[in-house]
């Protein structure tokens, strides 16, 4: 199954993109700064979504998100840089 990372996915367009990707058969890594909102979004968009907390302005945060995606699914096919 293809895997996508959606940055800035805890509100607005990011939520819609994550939902559409799950509906289209992707495993989706939802990222954002707020753990509470991120976990709620991941739960609401479907069982193929996983939240990874990340503030992408911090050094190394992007690397940690990619590592989490690879660890969870073994692959990375799409990046939606919405943050």
PDB file of C-alpha atoms in Angstrom:
ATOM      1  CA  UNK A   1       0.000   0.000   0.000  1.00  0.00           C
ATOM      2  CA  UNK A   2       1.423   3.434  -0.862  1.00  0.00           C
ATOM      3  CA  UNK A   3       2.342   5.805   1.935  1.00  0.00           C
ATOM      4  CA  UNK A   4       1.955   9.583   2.090  1.00  0.00           C
ATOM      5  CA  UNK A   5       3.092  12.185   4.591  1.00  0.00           C
ATOM      6  CA  UNK A   6       0.837  15.219   4.954  1.00  0.00           C
ATOM      7  CA  UNK A   7       2.478  18.050   6.873  1.00  0.00           C
ATOM      8  CA  UNK A   8       0.313  20.639   8.584  1.00  0.00           C
ATOM      9  CA  UNK A   9      -2.542  18.166   8.645  1.00  0.00           C
ATOM     10  CA  UNK A  10      -4.182  19.117  11.935  1.00  0.00           C
ATOM     11  CA  UNK A  11      -6.597  21.615  10.396  1.00  0.00           C
ATOM     12  CA  UNK A  12      -8.054  22.989   7.193  1.00  0.00           C
ATOM     13  CA  UNK A  13      -6.837  21.759   3.838  1.00  0.00           C
ATOM     14  CA  UNK A  14      -4.374  19.321   5.421  1.00  0.00           C
ATOM     15  CA  UNK A  15      -7.215  17.365   7.019  1.00  0.00           C
ATOM     16  CA  UNK A  16      -9.070  17.195   3.702  1.00  0.00           C
ATOM     17  CA  UNK A  17      -5.959  16.019   1.864  1.00  0.00           C
ATOM     18  CA  UNK A  18      -5.240  13.337   4.475  1.00  0.00           C
ATOM     19  CA  UNK A  19      -8.852  12.118   4.307  1.00  0.00           C
ATOM     20  CA  UNK A  20      -8.773  11.926   0.502  1.00  0.00           C
ATOM     21  CA  UNK A  21      -5.503   9.995   0.500  1.00  0.00           C
ATOM     22  CA  UNK A  22      -6.882   7.467   3.004  1.00  0.00           C
ATOM     23  CA  UNK A  23     -10.009   7.135   0.873  1.00  0.00           C
ATOM     24  CA  UNK A  24      -7.760   6.521  -2.149  1.00  0.00           C
ATOM     25  CA  UNK A  25      -5.996   3.643  -0.369  1.00  0.00           C
ATOM     26  CA  UNK A  26      -2.915   5.303   1.100  1.00  0.00           C
ATOM     27  CA  UNK A  27      -1.405   4.825   4.511  1.00  0.00           C
ATOM     28  CA  UNK A  28      -1.112   8.430   5.700  1.00  0.00           C
ATOM     29  CA  UNK A  29       1.252   9.984   8.206  1.00  0.00           C
ATOM     30  CA  UNK A  30      -0.481  13.066   9.600  1.00  0.00           C
ATOM     31  CA  UNK A  31       1.881  15.667  11.061  1.00  0.00           C
ATOM     32  CA  UNK A  32       1.395  18.783  13.122  1.00  0.00           C
ATOM     33  CA  UNK A  33       2.488  20.488  16.316  1.00  0.00           C
ATOM     34  CA  UNK A  34      -0.587  19.764  18.440  1.00  0.00           C
ATOM     35  CA  UNK A  35      -0.754  16.213  19.760  1.00  0.00           C
ATOM     36  CA  UNK A  36      -4.404  16.555  20.751  1.00  0.00           C
ATOM     37  CA  UNK A  37      -5.530  17.840  17.352  1.00  0.00           C
ATOM     38  CA  UNK A  38      -3.249  15.474  15.446  1.00  0.00           C
ATOM     39  CA  UNK A  39      -4.498  12.368  17.188  1.00  0.00           C
ATOM     40  CA  UNK A  40      -8.105  13.498  16.690  1.00  0.00           C
ATOM     41  CA  UNK A  41      -7.514  14.084  12.977  1.00  0.00           C
ATOM     42  CA  UNK A  42      -5.795  10.730  12.483  1.00  0.00           C
ATOM     43  CA  UNK A  43      -8.673   8.968  14.200  1.00  0.00           C
ATOM     44  CA  UNK A  44     -11.305  10.873  12.210  1.00  0.00           C
ATOM     45  CA  UNK A  45      -9.827  10.266   8.744  1.00  0.00           C
ATOM     46  CA  UNK A  46      -9.594   6.503   9.061  1.00  0.00           C
ATOM     47  CA  UNK A  47      -7.698   3.526  10.339  1.00  0.00           C
ATOM     48  CA  UNK A  48      -4.904   3.999   7.783  1.00  0.00           C
ATOM     49  CA  UNK A  49      -3.836   7.340   9.285  1.00  0.00           C
ATOM     50  CA  UNK A  50      -1.142   7.728  11.932  1.00  0.00           C
ATOM     51  CA  UNK A  51      -0.220  10.939  13.728  1.00  0.00           C
ATOM     52  CA  UNK A  52       3.414  11.947  14.201  1.00  0.00           C
ATOM     53  CA  UNK A  53       3.947  15.109  16.242  1.00  0.00           C
ATOM     54  CA  UNK A  54       6.398  17.456  14.562  1.00  0.00           C
ATOM     55  CA  UNK A  55       7.249  21.126  14.532  1.00  0.00           C
ATOM     56  CA  UNK A  56       8.974  21.300  11.177  1.00  0.00           C
ATOM     57  CA  UNK A  57      10.779  24.501  12.115  1.00  0.00           C
ATOM     58  CA  UNK A  58      12.927  22.431  14.494  1.00  0.00           C
ATOM     59  CA  UNK A  59      16.195  20.884  13.298  1.00  0.00           C
ATOM     60  CA  UNK A  60      15.795  17.199  12.512  1.00  0.00           C
ATOM     61  CA  UNK A  61      11.995  17.170  12.691  1.00  0.00           C
ATOM     62  CA  UNK A  62      11.538  16.354   9.003  1.00  0.00           C
ATOM     63  CA  UNK A  63      14.003  13.484   9.287  1.00  0.00           C
ATOM     64  CA  UNK A  64      12.079  12.093  12.272  1.00  0.00           C
ATOM     65  CA  UNK A  65       8.804  12.198  10.319  1.00  0.00           C
ATOM     66  CA  UNK A  66      10.344  10.336   7.378  1.00  0.00           C
ATOM     67  CA  UNK A  67      11.877   7.771   9.738  1.00  0.00           C
ATOM     68  CA  UNK A  68       8.481   7.269  11.422  1.00  0.00           C
ATOM     69  CA  UNK A  69       6.805   6.715   8.047  1.00  0.00           C
ATOM     70  CA  UNK A  70       9.429   4.205   6.956  1.00  0.00           C
ATOM     71  CA  UNK A  71       9.258   2.436  10.294  1.00  0.00           C
ATOM     72  CA  UNK A  72       5.457   2.211  10.215  1.00  0.00           C
ATOM     73  CA  UNK A  73       4.981   1.206   6.579  1.00  0.00           C
ATOM     74  CA  UNK A  74       8.363   0.425   5.048  1.00  0.00           C
ATOM     75  CA  UNK A  75       7.946   2.949   2.255  1.00  0.00           C
ATOM     76  CA  UNK A  76       7.284   6.558   1.337  1.00  0.00           C
ATOM     77  CA  UNK A  77       5.598   7.475  -1.931  1.00  0.00           C
ATOM     78  CA  UNK A  78       4.106  10.951  -1.556  1.00  0.00           C
ATOM     79  CA  UNK A  79       4.899  14.113   0.387  1.00  0.00           C
ATOM     80  CA  UNK A  80       2.232  16.786   0.683  1.00  0.00           C
ATOM     81  CA  UNK A  81       4.114  19.740   2.122  1.00  0.00           C
ATOM     82  CA  UNK A  82       1.118  21.642   3.484  1.00  0.00           C
ATOM     83  CA  UNK A  83       2.788  23.092   6.586  1.00  0.00           C
TER      84      UNK A  83
END
